[in-house]
């Protein structure tokens, strides 16, 4: 891809990222995206084929970025409990580096009634579930090796993931409940401590 086309693609993705994180797929128009990106509407068709194609490319980028950070947590040879703490730290790092991607994956906007939007929402949920499955595997490994007590690994992973999402979302509040990155890191460790110590065998 030549540099000019690459700049256009990046501008469209950045503009779409801001708009799709705040409003549904159906509500955002190609004209808005193109205007915010500073390019012609035809550029969307030239590079992505359609609004659905642009949205899909953006979601895939968000998922790839999330996967990169999670790969840093689930390192072979790291103990299951250490993997959980590392996953919390890397999830926060993902949010700090890509706040709009975090919002897109953790709190997706209503995809609307269009089939393409619903199909993409289903793909997003499936991909997020694949990442959460790594946490499930870490918990199961801890159970199998006698480090963690017998629990429902899927339910435990869902509780921990939902708690992390809620904690990190405090970072974008504009009131007195807002927390700094350092405070978020401390709260994530407290949440992980509560779950980990509740799982550990005495």
GROMACS .gro file of C-alpha atoms in nm:
model
  202
    1UNK     CA    1   0.000   0.000   0.000
    2UNK     CA    2   0.140   0.340  -0.096
    3UNK     CA    3   0.192   0.598   0.180
    4UNK     CA    4  -0.101   0.818   0.070
    5UNK     CA    5  -0.345   0.528   0.072
    6UNK     CA    6  -0.208   0.412   0.407
    7UNK     CA    7  -0.268   0.756   0.558
    8UNK     CA    8  -0.625   0.754   0.425
    9UNK     CA    9  -0.693   0.411   0.574
   10UNK     CA   10  -0.552   0.516   0.911
   11UNK     CA   11  -0.756   0.838   0.910
   12UNK     CA   12  -1.075   0.647   0.835
   13UNK     CA   13  -1.007   0.389   1.104
   14UNK     CA   14  -0.935   0.656   1.365
   15UNK     CA   15  -1.249   0.852   1.276
   16UNK     CA   16  -1.463   0.538   1.278
   17UNK     CA   17  -1.314   0.431   1.611
   18UNK     CA   18  -1.430   0.752   1.777
   19UNK     CA   19  -1.780   0.739   1.626
   20UNK     CA   20  -1.860   0.369   1.662
   21UNK     CA   21  -1.756   0.368   2.027
   22UNK     CA   22  -2.023   0.627   2.108
   23UNK     CA   23  -2.311   0.538   1.879
   24UNK     CA   24  -2.461   0.234   1.710
   25UNK     CA   25  -2.358   0.104   1.371
   26UNK     CA   26  -2.689   0.217   1.222
   27UNK     CA   27  -2.661   0.573   1.356
   28UNK     CA   28  -2.315   0.650   1.222
   29UNK     CA   29  -2.309   0.763   0.859
   30UNK     CA   30  -2.037   0.731   0.600
   31UNK     CA   31  -2.051   1.107   0.553
   32UNK     CA   32  -1.966   1.163   0.921
   33UNK     CA   33  -1.677   0.920   0.909
   34UNK     CA   34  -1.536   1.072   0.591
   35UNK     CA   35  -1.576   1.428   0.721
   36UNK     CA   36  -1.401   1.348   1.049
   37UNK     CA   37  -1.126   1.169   0.858
   38UNK     CA   38  -1.085   1.460   0.616
   39UNK     CA   39  -1.135   1.243   0.308
   40UNK     CA   40  -1.401   1.184   0.042
   41UNK     CA   41  -1.684   0.937   0.104
   42UNK     CA   42  -1.562   0.737  -0.193
   43UNK     CA   43  -1.247   0.652   0.002
   44UNK     CA   44  -1.453   0.429   0.232
   45UNK     CA   45  -1.576   0.226  -0.066
   46UNK     CA   46  -1.231   0.220  -0.226
   47UNK     CA   47  -1.055   0.082   0.081
   48UNK     CA   48  -1.324  -0.108   0.274
   49UNK     CA   49  -1.610  -0.172   0.032
   50UNK     CA   50  -1.880  -0.045   0.268
   51UNK     CA   51  -1.950   0.092   0.615
   52UNK     CA   52  -1.982  -0.267   0.735
   53UNK     CA   53  -1.640  -0.345   0.592
   54UNK     CA   54  -1.485  -0.047   0.771
   55UNK     CA   55  -1.651  -0.142   1.099
   56UNK     CA   56  -1.532  -0.502   1.063
   57UNK     CA   57  -1.175  -0.386   0.999
   58UNK     CA   58  -1.186  -0.168   1.308
   59UNK     CA   59  -1.318  -0.447   1.529
   60UNK     CA   60  -1.052  -0.685   1.398
   61UNK     CA   61  -0.784  -0.430   1.480
   62UNK     CA   62  -0.919  -0.393   1.833
   63UNK     CA   63  -0.925  -0.770   1.879
   64UNK     CA   64  -0.572  -0.812   1.742
   65UNK     CA   65  -0.447  -0.541   1.980
   66UNK     CA   66  -0.619  -0.704   2.277
   67UNK     CA   67  -0.475  -1.041   2.176
   68UNK     CA   68  -0.123  -0.891   2.166
   69UNK     CA   69  -0.150  -0.772   2.527
   70UNK     CA   70  -0.305  -1.097   2.649
   71UNK     CA   71  -0.024  -1.294   2.484
   72UNK     CA   72   0.212  -1.111   2.718
   73UNK     CA   73   0.017  -1.243   3.018
   74UNK     CA   74  -0.041  -1.607   2.930
   75UNK     CA   75   0.323  -1.705   2.899
   76UNK     CA   76   0.405  -2.077   2.905
   77UNK     CA   77   0.574  -2.177   3.229
   78UNK     CA   78   0.411  -1.901   3.431
   79UNK     CA   79   0.202  -2.034   3.719
   80UNK     CA   80  -0.180  -2.017   3.682
   81UNK     CA   81  -0.214  -1.760   3.961
   82UNK     CA   82   0.067  -1.548   3.818
   83UNK     CA   83  -0.108  -1.561   3.481
   84UNK     CA   84  -0.422  -1.413   3.638
   85UNK     CA   85  -0.228  -1.124   3.792
   86UNK     CA   86  -0.040  -1.069   3.467
   87UNK     CA   87  -0.367  -1.072   3.269
   88UNK     CA   88  -0.507  -0.798   3.492
   89UNK     CA   89  -0.193  -0.588   3.442
   90UNK     CA   90  -0.189  -0.638   3.065
   91UNK     CA   91  -0.562  -0.565   3.036
   92UNK     CA   92  -0.500  -0.230   3.205
   93UNK     CA   93  -0.205  -0.167   2.972
   94UNK     CA   94  -0.437  -0.240   2.678
   95UNK     CA   95  -0.685   0.017   2.811
   96UNK     CA   96  -0.419   0.283   2.872
   97UNK     CA   97  -0.272   0.242   2.522
   98UNK     CA   98  -0.607   0.203   2.344
   99UNK     CA   99  -0.897   0.341   2.551
  100UNK     CA  100  -1.144   0.343   2.262
  101UNK     CA  101  -1.058  -0.017   2.169
  102UNK     CA  102  -1.117  -0.116   2.530
  103UNK     CA  103  -1.455   0.057   2.529
  104UNK     CA  104  -1.544  -0.109   2.198
  105UNK     CA  105  -1.471  -0.460   2.327
  106UNK     CA  106  -1.584  -0.427   2.688
  107UNK     CA  107  -1.893  -0.212   2.632
  108UNK     CA  108  -1.988  -0.245   2.265
  109UNK     CA  109  -2.245  -0.007   2.124
  110UNK     CA  110  -2.580  -0.139   2.006
  111UNK     CA  111  -2.513  -0.289   1.661
  112UNK     CA  112  -2.862  -0.191   1.544
  113UNK     CA  113  -3.103  -0.403   1.347
  114UNK     CA  114  -2.895  -0.444   1.033
  115UNK     CA  115  -2.782  -0.804   0.970
  116UNK     CA  116  -2.422  -0.694   0.909
  117UNK     CA  117  -2.413  -0.518   1.243
  118UNK     CA  118  -2.559  -0.814   1.429
  119UNK     CA  119  -2.324  -1.056   1.255
  120UNK     CA  120  -2.024  -0.846   1.352
  121UNK     CA  121  -2.146  -0.818   1.712
  122UNK     CA  122  -2.168  -1.197   1.725
  123UNK     CA  123  -1.814  -1.228   1.589
  124UNK     CA  124  -1.687  -0.979   1.844
  125UNK     CA  125  -1.850  -1.171   2.129
  126UNK     CA  126  -1.707  -1.499   2.000
  127UNK     CA  127  -1.355  -1.353   1.981
  128UNK     CA  128  -1.379  -1.205   2.330
  129UNK     CA  129  -1.495  -1.545   2.454
  130UNK     CA  130  -1.187  -1.701   2.295
  131UNK     CA  131  -0.966  -1.467   2.496
  132UNK     CA  132  -1.163  -1.533   2.814
  133UNK     CA  133  -1.113  -1.904   2.752
  134UNK     CA  134  -0.744  -1.852   2.825
  135UNK     CA  135  -0.836  -1.737   3.175
  136UNK     CA  136  -1.060  -2.040   3.210
  137UNK     CA  137  -0.770  -2.265   3.111
  138UNK     CA  138  -0.542  -2.098   3.366
  139UNK     CA  139  -0.799  -2.161   3.640
  140UNK     CA  140  -0.851  -2.521   3.530
  141UNK     CA  141  -0.475  -2.578   3.528
  142UNK     CA  142  -0.456  -2.443   3.881
  143UNK     CA  143  -0.730  -2.684   3.987
  144UNK     CA  144  -0.562  -2.978   3.812
  145UNK     CA  145  -0.226  -2.906   3.974
  146UNK     CA  146  -0.379  -2.872   4.319
  147UNK     CA  147  -0.309  -2.500   4.359
  148UNK     CA  148  -0.669  -2.387   4.329
  149UNK     CA  149  -0.979  -2.541   4.479
  150UNK     CA  150  -1.257  -2.695   4.274
  151UNK     CA  151  -1.475  -2.419   4.127
  152UNK     CA  152  -1.673  -2.347   3.813
  153UNK     CA  153  -1.385  -2.212   3.603
  154UNK     CA  154  -1.609  -2.051   3.341
  155UNK     CA  155  -1.820  -1.866   3.598
  156UNK     CA  156  -1.511  -1.758   3.794
  157UNK     CA  157  -1.345  -1.621   3.480
  158UNK     CA  158  -1.662  -1.430   3.390
  159UNK     CA  159  -1.679  -1.275   3.738
  160UNK     CA  160  -1.314  -1.169   3.724
  161UNK     CA  161  -1.337  -1.032   3.370
  162UNK     CA  162  -1.655  -0.837   3.451
  163UNK     CA  163  -1.494  -0.695   3.766
  164UNK     CA  164  -1.190  -0.581   3.567
  165UNK     CA  165  -1.413  -0.412   3.308
  166UNK     CA  166  -1.603  -0.228   3.580
  167UNK     CA  167  -1.287  -0.116   3.756
  168UNK     CA  168  -1.113   0.005   3.440
  169UNK     CA  169  -1.424   0.197   3.333
  170UNK     CA  170  -1.369   0.423   3.637
  171UNK     CA  171  -1.082   0.569   3.438
  172UNK     CA  172  -1.308   0.756   3.198
  173UNK     CA  173  -1.547   0.901   3.455
  174UNK     CA  174  -1.550   1.280   3.474
  175UNK     CA  175  -1.664   1.305   3.837
  176UNK     CA  176  -1.515   1.239   4.179
  177UNK     CA  177  -1.530   0.863   4.122
  178UNK     CA  178  -1.268   0.879   3.848
  179UNK     CA  179  -0.941   0.697   3.915
  180UNK     CA  180  -0.588   0.746   3.786
  181UNK     CA  181  -0.398   0.470   3.607
  182UNK     CA  182  -0.200   0.392   3.923
  183UNK     CA  183  -0.520   0.376   4.127
  184UNK     CA  184  -0.677   0.147   3.867
  185UNK     CA  185  -0.375  -0.084   3.887
  186UNK     CA  186  -0.414  -0.104   4.264
  187UNK     CA  187  -0.787  -0.174   4.240
  188UNK     CA  188  -0.731  -0.446   3.981
  189UNK     CA  189  -0.481  -0.614   4.210
  190UNK     CA  190  -0.729  -0.595   4.500
  191UNK     CA  191  -0.999  -0.755   4.284
  192UNK     CA  192  -0.760  -1.025   4.166
  193UNK     CA  193  -0.640  -1.080   4.523
  194UNK     CA  194  -0.996  -1.134   4.641
  195UNK     CA  195  -1.062  -1.393   4.374
  196UNK     CA  196  -0.720  -1.559   4.394
  197UNK     CA  197  -0.725  -1.600   4.770
  198UNK     CA  198  -1.080  -1.725   4.749
  199UNK     CA  199  -0.960  -1.988   4.503
  200UNK     CA  200  -0.638  -2.092   4.674
  201UNK     CA  201  -0.632  -2.406   4.883
  202UNK     CA  202  -0.518  -2.336   5.241
   0.00000   0.00000   0.00000
